[in-house]
Coordinates of C-alpha atoms and ligand atoms in Angstrom, one line a residue:
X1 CA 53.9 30.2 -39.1
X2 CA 51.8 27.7 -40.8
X3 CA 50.1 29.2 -44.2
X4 CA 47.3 28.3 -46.3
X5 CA 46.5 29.6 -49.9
X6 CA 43.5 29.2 -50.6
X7 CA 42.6 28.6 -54.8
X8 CA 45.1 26.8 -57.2
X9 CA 45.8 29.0 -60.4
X10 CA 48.8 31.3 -61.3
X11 CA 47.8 33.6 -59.0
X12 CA 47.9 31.2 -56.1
X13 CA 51.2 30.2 -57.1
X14 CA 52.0 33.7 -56.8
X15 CA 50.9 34.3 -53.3
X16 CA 52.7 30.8 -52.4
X17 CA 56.0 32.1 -53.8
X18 CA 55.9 35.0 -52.1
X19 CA 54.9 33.9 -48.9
X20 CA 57.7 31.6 -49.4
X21 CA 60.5 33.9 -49.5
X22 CA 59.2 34.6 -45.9
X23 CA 61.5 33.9 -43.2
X24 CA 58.5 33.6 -40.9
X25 CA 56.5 31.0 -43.0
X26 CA 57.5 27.4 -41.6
X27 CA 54.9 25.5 -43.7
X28 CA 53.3 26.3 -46.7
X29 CA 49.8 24.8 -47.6
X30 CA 47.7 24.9 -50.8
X31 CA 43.9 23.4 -51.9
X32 CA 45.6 23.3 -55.5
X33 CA 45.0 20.3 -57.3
X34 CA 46.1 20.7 -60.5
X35 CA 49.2 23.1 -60.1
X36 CA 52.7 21.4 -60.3
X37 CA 54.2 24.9 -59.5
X38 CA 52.5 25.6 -56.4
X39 CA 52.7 21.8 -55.2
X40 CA 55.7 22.3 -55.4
X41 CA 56.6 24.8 -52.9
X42 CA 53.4 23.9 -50.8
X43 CA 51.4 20.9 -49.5
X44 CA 48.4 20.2 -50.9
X45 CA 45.1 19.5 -49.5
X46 CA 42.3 18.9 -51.5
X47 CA 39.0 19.9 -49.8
X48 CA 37.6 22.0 -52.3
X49 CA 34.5 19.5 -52.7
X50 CA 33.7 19.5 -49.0
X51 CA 32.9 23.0 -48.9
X52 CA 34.7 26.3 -47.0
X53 CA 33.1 24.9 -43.2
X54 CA 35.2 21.5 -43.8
X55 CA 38.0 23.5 -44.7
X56 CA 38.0 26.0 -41.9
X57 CA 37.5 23.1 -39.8
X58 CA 40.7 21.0 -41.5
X59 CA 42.5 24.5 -40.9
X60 CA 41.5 24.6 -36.9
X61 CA 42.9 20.6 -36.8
X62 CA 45.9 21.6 -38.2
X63 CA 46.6 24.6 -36.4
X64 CA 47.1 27.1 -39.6
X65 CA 48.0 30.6 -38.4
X66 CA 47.0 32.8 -41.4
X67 CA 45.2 31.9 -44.8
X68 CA 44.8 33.9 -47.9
X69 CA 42.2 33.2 -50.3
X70 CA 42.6 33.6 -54.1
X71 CA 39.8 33.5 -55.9
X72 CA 35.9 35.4 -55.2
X73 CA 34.2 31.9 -55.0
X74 CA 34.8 31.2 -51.5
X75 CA 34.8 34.4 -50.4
X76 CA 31.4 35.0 -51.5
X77 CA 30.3 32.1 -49.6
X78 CA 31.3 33.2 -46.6
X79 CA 35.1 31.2 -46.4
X80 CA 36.0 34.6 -43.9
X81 CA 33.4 34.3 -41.8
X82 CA 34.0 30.3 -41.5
X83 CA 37.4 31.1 -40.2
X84 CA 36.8 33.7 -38.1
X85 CA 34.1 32.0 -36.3
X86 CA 36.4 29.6 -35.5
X87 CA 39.5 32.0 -33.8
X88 CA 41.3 31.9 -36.9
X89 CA 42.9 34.5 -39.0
X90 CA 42.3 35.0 -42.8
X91 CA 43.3 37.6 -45.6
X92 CA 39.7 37.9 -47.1
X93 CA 36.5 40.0 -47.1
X94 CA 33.7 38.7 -45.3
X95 CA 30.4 37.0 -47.4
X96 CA 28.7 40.7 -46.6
X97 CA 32.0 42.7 -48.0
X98 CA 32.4 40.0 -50.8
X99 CA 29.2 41.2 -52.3
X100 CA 31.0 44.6 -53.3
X101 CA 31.4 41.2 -56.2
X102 CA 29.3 39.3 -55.9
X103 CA 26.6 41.6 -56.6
X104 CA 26.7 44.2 -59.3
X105 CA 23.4 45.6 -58.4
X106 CA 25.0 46.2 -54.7
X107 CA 28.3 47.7 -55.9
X108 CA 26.4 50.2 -58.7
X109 CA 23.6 50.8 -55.5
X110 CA 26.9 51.4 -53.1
X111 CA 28.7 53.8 -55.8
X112 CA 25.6 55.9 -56.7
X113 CA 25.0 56.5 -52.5
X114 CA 28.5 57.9 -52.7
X115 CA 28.7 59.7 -55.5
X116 CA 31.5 57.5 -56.8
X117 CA 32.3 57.9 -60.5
X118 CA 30.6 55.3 -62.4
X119 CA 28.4 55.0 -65.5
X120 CA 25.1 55.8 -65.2
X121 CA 22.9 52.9 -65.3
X122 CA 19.1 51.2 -64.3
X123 CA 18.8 47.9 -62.4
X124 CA 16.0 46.1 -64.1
X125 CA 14.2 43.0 -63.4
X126 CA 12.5 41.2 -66.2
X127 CA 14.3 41.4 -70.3
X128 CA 11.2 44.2 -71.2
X129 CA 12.6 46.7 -68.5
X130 CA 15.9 45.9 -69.5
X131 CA 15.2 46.4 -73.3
X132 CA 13.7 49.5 -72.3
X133 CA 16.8 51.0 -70.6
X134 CA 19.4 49.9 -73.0
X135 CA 17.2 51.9 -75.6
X136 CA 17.2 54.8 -73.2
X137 CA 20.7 54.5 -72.7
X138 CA 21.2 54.6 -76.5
X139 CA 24.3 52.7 -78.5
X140 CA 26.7 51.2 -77.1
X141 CA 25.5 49.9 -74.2
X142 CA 26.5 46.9 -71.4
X143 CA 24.1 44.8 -70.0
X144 CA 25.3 42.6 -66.6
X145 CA 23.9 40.1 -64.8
X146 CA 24.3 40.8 -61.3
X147 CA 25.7 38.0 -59.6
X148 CA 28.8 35.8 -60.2
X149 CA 29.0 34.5 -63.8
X150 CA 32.2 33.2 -64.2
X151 CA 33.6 36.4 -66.0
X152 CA 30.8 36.2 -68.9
X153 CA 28.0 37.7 -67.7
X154 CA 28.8 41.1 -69.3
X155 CA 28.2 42.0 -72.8
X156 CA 29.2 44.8 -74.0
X157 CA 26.4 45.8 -77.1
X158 CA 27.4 47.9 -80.7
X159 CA 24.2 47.0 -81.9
X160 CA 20.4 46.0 -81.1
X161 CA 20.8 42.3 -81.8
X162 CA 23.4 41.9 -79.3
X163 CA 21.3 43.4 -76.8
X164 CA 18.2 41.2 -77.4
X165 CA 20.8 38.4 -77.1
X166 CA 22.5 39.3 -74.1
X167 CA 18.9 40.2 -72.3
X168 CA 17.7 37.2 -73.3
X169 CA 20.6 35.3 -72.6
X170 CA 20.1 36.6 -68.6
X171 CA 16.6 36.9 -68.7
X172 CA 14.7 34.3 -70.7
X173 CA 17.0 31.3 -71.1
X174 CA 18.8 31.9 -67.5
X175 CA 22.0 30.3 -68.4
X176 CA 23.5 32.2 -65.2
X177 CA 20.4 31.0 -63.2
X178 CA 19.7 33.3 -60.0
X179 CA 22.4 35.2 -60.8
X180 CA 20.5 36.7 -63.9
X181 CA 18.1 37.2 -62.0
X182 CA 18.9 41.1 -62.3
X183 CA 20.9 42.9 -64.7
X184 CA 22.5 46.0 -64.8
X185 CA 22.1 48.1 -67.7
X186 CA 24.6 50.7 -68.0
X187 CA 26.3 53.3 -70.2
X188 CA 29.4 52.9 -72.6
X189 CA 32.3 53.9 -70.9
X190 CA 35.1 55.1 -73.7
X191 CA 38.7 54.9 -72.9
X192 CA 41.2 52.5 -71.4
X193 CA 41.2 50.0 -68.7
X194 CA 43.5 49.9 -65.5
X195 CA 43.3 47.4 -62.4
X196 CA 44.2 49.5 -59.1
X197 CA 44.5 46.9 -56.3
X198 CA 44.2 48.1 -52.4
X199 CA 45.6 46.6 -49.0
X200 CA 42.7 46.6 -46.9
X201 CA 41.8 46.2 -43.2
X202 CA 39.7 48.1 -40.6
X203 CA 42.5 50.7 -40.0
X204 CA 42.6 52.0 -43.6
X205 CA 44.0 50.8 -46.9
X206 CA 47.0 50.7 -48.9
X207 CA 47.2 51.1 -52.9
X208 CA 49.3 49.2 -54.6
X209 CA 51.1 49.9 -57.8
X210 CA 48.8 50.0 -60.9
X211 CA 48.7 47.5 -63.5
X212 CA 47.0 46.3 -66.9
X213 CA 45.2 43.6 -67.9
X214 CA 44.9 42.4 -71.3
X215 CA 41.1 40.4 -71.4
X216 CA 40.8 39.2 -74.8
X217 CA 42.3 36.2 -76.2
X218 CA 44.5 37.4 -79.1
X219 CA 46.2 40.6 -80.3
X220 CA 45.0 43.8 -80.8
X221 CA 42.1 43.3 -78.2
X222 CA 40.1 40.9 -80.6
X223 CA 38.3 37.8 -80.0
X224 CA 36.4 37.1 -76.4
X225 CA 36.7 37.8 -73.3
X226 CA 39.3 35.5 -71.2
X227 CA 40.4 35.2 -67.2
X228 CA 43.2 37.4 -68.8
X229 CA 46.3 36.7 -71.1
X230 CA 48.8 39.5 -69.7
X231 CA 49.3 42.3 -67.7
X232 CA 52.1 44.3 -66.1
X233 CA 52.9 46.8 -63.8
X234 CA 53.1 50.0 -63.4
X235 CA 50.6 51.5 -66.1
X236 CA 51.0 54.9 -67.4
X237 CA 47.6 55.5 -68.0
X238 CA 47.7 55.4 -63.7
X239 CA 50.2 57.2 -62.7
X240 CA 50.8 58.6 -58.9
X241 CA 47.7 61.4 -59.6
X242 CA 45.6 59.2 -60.7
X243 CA 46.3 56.6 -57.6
X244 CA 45.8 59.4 -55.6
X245 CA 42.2 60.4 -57.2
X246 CA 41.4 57.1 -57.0
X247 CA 41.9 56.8 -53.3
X248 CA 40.3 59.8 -52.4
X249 CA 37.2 59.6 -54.9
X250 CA 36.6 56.2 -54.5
X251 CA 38.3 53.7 -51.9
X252 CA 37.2 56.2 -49.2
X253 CA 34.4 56.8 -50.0
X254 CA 32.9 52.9 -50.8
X255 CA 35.3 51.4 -48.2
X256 CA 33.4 54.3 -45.7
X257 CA 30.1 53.1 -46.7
X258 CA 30.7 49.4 -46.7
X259 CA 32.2 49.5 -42.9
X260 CA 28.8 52.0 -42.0
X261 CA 26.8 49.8 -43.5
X262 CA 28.2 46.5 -40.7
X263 CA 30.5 45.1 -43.9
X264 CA 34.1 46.6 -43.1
X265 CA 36.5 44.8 -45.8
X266 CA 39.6 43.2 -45.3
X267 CA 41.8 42.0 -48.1
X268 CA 42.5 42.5 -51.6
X269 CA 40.4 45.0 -53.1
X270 CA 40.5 45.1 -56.6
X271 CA 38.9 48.4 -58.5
X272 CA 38.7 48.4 -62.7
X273 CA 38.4 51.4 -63.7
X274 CA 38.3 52.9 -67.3
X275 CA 40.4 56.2 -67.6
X276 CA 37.8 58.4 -69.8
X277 CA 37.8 61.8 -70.5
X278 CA 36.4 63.1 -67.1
X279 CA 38.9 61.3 -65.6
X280 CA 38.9 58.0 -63.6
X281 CA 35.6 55.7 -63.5
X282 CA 34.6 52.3 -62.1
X283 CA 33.9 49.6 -64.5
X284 CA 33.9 46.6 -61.5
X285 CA 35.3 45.8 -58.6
X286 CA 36.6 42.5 -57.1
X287 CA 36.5 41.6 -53.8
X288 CA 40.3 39.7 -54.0
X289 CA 43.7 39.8 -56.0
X290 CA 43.9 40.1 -60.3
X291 CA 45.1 36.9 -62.1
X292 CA 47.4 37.7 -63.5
X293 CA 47.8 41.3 -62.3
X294 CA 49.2 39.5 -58.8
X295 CA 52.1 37.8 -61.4
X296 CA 53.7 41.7 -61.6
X297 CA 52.6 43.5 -58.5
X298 CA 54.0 40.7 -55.8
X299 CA 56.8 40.4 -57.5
X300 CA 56.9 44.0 -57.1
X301 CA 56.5 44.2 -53.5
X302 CA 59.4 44.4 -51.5
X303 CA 58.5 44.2 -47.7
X304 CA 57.6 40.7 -47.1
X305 CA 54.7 39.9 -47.8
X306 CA 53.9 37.8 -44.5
X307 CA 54.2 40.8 -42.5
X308 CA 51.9 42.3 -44.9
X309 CA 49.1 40.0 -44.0
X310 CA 50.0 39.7 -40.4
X311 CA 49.2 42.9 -40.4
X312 CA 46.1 43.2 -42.1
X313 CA 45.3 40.2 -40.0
X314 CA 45.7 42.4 -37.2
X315 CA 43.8 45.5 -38.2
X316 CA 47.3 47.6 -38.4
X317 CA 47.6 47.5 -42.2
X318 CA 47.3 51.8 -42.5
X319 CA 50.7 51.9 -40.0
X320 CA 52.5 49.3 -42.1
X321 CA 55.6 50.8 -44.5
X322 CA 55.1 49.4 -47.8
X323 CA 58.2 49.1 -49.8
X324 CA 58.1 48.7 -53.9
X325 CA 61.1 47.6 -56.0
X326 CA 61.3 49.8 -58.6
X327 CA 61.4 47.8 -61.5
X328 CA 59.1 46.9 -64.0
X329 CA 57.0 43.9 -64.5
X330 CA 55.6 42.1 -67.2
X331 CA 53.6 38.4 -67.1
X332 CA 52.7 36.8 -70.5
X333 CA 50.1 34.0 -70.2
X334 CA 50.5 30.5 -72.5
X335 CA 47.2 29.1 -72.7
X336 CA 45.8 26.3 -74.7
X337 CA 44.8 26.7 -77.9
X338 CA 40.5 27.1 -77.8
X339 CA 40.9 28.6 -74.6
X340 CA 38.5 30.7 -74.0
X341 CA 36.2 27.8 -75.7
X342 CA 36.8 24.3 -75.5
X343 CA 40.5 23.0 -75.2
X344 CA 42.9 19.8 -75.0
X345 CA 45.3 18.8 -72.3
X346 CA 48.0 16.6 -71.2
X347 CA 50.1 17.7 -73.5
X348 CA 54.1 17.5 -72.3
X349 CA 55.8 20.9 -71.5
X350 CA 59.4 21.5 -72.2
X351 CA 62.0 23.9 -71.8
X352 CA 60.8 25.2 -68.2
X353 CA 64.4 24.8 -67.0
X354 CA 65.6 26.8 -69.1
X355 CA 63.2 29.5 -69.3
X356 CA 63.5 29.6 -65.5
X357 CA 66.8 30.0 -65.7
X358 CA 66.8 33.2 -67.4
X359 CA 68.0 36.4 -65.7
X360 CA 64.7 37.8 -64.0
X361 CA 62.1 35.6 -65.0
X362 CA 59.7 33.6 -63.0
X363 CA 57.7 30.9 -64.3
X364 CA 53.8 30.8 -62.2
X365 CA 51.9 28.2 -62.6
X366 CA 48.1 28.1 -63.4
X367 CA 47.6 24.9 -64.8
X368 CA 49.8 21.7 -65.0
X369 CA 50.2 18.5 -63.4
X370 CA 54.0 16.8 -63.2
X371 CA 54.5 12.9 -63.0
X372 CA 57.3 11.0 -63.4
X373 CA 59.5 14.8 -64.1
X374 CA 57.2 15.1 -67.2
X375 CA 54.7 18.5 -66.8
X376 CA 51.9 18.1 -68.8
X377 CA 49.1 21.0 -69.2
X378 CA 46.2 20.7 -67.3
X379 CA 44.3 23.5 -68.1
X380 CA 43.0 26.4 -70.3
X381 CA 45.8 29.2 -68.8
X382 CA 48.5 27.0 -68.2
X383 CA 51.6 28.9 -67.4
X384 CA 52.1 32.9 -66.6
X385 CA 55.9 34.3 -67.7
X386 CA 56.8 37.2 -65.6
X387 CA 60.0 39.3 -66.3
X388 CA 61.6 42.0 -64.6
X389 CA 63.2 44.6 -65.9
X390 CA 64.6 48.1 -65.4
X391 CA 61.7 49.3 -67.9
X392 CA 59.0 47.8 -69.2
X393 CA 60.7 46.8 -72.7
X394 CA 63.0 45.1 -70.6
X395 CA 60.7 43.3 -68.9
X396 CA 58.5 42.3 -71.8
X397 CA 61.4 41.5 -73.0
X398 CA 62.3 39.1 -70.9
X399 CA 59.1 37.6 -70.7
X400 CA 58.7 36.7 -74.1
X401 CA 62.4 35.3 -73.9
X402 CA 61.3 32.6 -71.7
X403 CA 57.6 32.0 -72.8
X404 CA 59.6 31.2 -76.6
X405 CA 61.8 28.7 -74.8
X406 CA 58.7 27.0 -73.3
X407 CA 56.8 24.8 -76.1
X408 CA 53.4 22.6 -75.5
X409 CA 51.3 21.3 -78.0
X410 CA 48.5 24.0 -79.2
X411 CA 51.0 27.0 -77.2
X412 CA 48.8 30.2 -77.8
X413 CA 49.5 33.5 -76.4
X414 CA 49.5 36.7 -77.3
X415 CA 52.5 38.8 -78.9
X416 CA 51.1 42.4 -77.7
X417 CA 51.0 42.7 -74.1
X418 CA 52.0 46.4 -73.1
X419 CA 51.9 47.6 -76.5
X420 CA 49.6 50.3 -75.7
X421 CA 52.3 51.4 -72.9
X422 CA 54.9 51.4 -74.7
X423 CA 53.4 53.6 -77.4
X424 CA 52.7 56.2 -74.9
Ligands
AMP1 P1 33.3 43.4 -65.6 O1 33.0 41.9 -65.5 O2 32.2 44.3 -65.0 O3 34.7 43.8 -65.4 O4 33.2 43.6 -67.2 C1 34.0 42.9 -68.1 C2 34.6 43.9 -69.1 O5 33.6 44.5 -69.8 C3 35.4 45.0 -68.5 O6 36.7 44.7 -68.2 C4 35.3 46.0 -69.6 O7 36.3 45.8 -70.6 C5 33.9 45.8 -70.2 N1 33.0 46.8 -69.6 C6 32.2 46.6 -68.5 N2 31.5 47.7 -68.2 C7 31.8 48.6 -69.2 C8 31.3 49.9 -69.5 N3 30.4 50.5 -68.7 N4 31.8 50.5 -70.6 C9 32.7 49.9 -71.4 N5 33.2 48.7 -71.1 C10 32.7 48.0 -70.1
LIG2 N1 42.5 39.9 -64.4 C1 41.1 40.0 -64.2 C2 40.6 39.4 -63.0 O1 41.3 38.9 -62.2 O2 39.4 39.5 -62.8

């Protein structure tokens, strides 16, 4: 079978490498452009400026049999419904499922129809209704802008000034444009994170293993928000009862009222929730695969992961056995120093070999560019370190293993990721 992955980070690379343990993939293809990891296991075509309608239409040409799509951009432009339109098959939500993303307002609307445990909250539509809420709401408080804001359209407010700010961030100066054009103002949720992704197609859904992210950029949950610098797999704050709440109180319910309401999903669906007192709650959801929660759960997966999407493909996903190694996983990110702000690149990497050499460790790319077998970084996350391990300290400690034997000019990355697991 011929394969496209769609996107070029480490989470792409991910979905390349596993697809390319498949013995039914034949050729392997990739939009990445600035990925020496994934180019290397795939061939790249670099449409990405020519829009998803060029690139379903490249895809018809050159008779690709399944694509997967990494990251929420295209799919909330409709890259599923390109495809589709012409005969071909994709793992990805449709532009009218994508909004479960793409649109906060939807997803809060969506939840509250269900009764889906969320924070309470008011859609508002100009900064004085907004001000209002967030003083109804009382401190803390989050205020989102409701569409797509590359991962910074959420604040999350201790105090009144940083809710003017963020309000008038959204409202007044529109630096997110139309997609500030409503925000969400919505209660503090207390407690801690966990990403639960989901298999899904029209037949049902899967869960997968649960993971943690780690969002800010340096230890102890301080400094700003990032794509991510860590995660791994499984979490104790989600264990098996929590998975299983989870599916019952929430998938069903939102995957129910998305296929009632014409907009059945298929793909990755990716739910954050915050395990508070009253149990399980929905910070966000995603419409496609965690980077880097995809660096520990593929590597996780044990049935092959072409058969996985051949079947969603195929609408026979809730049949499918899903098999999970049971070993740990644990990805530490190395970004460039700045990242999440302004950063350098081009600077040489070294010591990949060896670091890949290590006993369970596996190097995924996010952002590099090789030339002349010199790797250079090319990007603000520039290389995710997974280990595996018969426990999590063995796989953390694996991971940092390798990330020390990889060096780059302005290396940062945090020291702490699953801590808070394993002081449980
Ligand atoms: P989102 O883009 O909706 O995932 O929000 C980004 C981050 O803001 C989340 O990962 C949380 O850490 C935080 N956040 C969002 N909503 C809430 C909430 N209601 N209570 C506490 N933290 C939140
Ligand atoms: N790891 C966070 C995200 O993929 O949105």
């Amino acid at each position: 079978m011929k394969v496209l992955v769609v996107g070029g980070g480490g989470r792409e690379h991910t979905l390349a490498w596993a697809l390319s343990r498949s013995p039914g993939v034949s050729e392997l293809w990739t939009t990445a452009e600035k990925n020496a990891g994934l180019c290397g296991i795939a061939r790249c075509v670099d449409l990405t400026e020519q829009g998803v309608a060029a690139l379903a239409d490249w895809a018809k040409g050159q008779g690709i049999d399944l694509t997967v799509v990494g990251p929420e951009a295209y799919l909330t432009v409709g890259i599923a419904d390109e495809f589709r339109s012409r005969g071909l098959k994709i793992f990805g939500p449709t532009k009218a499922a994508a909004e479960i993303e793409g649109s906060k307002v939807f997803a809060k609307e969506l939840m509250a129809g269900q009764g889906v445990p969320t924070a309470p909250f008011t859609v508002c539509q100009s900064a004085g209704a907004a001000l209002q809420a967030a003083r109804r709401f009382g401190l803390p408080v989050v205020i989102k802008a409701d569409g797509l804001a590359a991962g910074k359209g959420v604040s999350v407010c201790f105090n009144w000034e940083e809710v003017e700010k963020a309000v008038d961030q959204i409202m007044v100066e529109k630096v997110f444009g139309e997609a500030g054009a409503a925000v969400v103002v919505e209660a503090y949720l207390e407690g801690e994170e966990a990403s639960i992704h989901a298999l899904v197609d029209e037949s049902g859904f899967q869960v997968m293993p649960s993971s943690q992210d780690h969002k800010r950029v340096f230890d102890n949950d301080q400094g700003p928000n990032t794509g991510g610098m860590g995660a791994y797999s499984p979490a104790p704050v989600a264990g098996e009862p929590v998975l299983e709440e989870v599916s019952a109180r929430i998938l069903r319910p939102v995957l129910e009222a998305l296929a009632a309401a014409g907009r059945s999903f298929t793909g990755a669906l990716y739910t954050g929730i915050m395990m508070t007192k009253e149990g399980p709650q929905v910070v966000e959801f995603n419409c496609r695969f965690g980077d880097p929660e995809t660096q520990v759960l593929l590597p996780r997966l044990k049935t092959d992961f072409l058969e996985v999407l051949q079947a969603a493909a195929e609408q026979r996903l809730a049949e499918l056995p899903l098999k999970w190694r049971p070993e740990h996983a644990a990805c530490v990110v190395l970004c460039s120093s700045g990242y999440p702000g302004a950063y350098k690149t081009g600077y040489p990497i070294t010591g990949l070999e060896e670091a890949a050499a290590l006993p369970g460790v596996l190097l995924f790319h996010a952002a590099t560019s090789c030339q002349d077998g010199v790797c250079r970084t090319a990007g603000g996350r520039v290389i995710g370190v997974t280990g595996m391990g018969i426990d999590l300290p063995q796989a953390l400690a694996r991971a940092y293993q390798a990330a020390g034997l990889i060096s780059f000019t302005g290396k940062h990355y945090r020291k702490d990721i699953g801590a808070r697991a394993l002081r449980k």
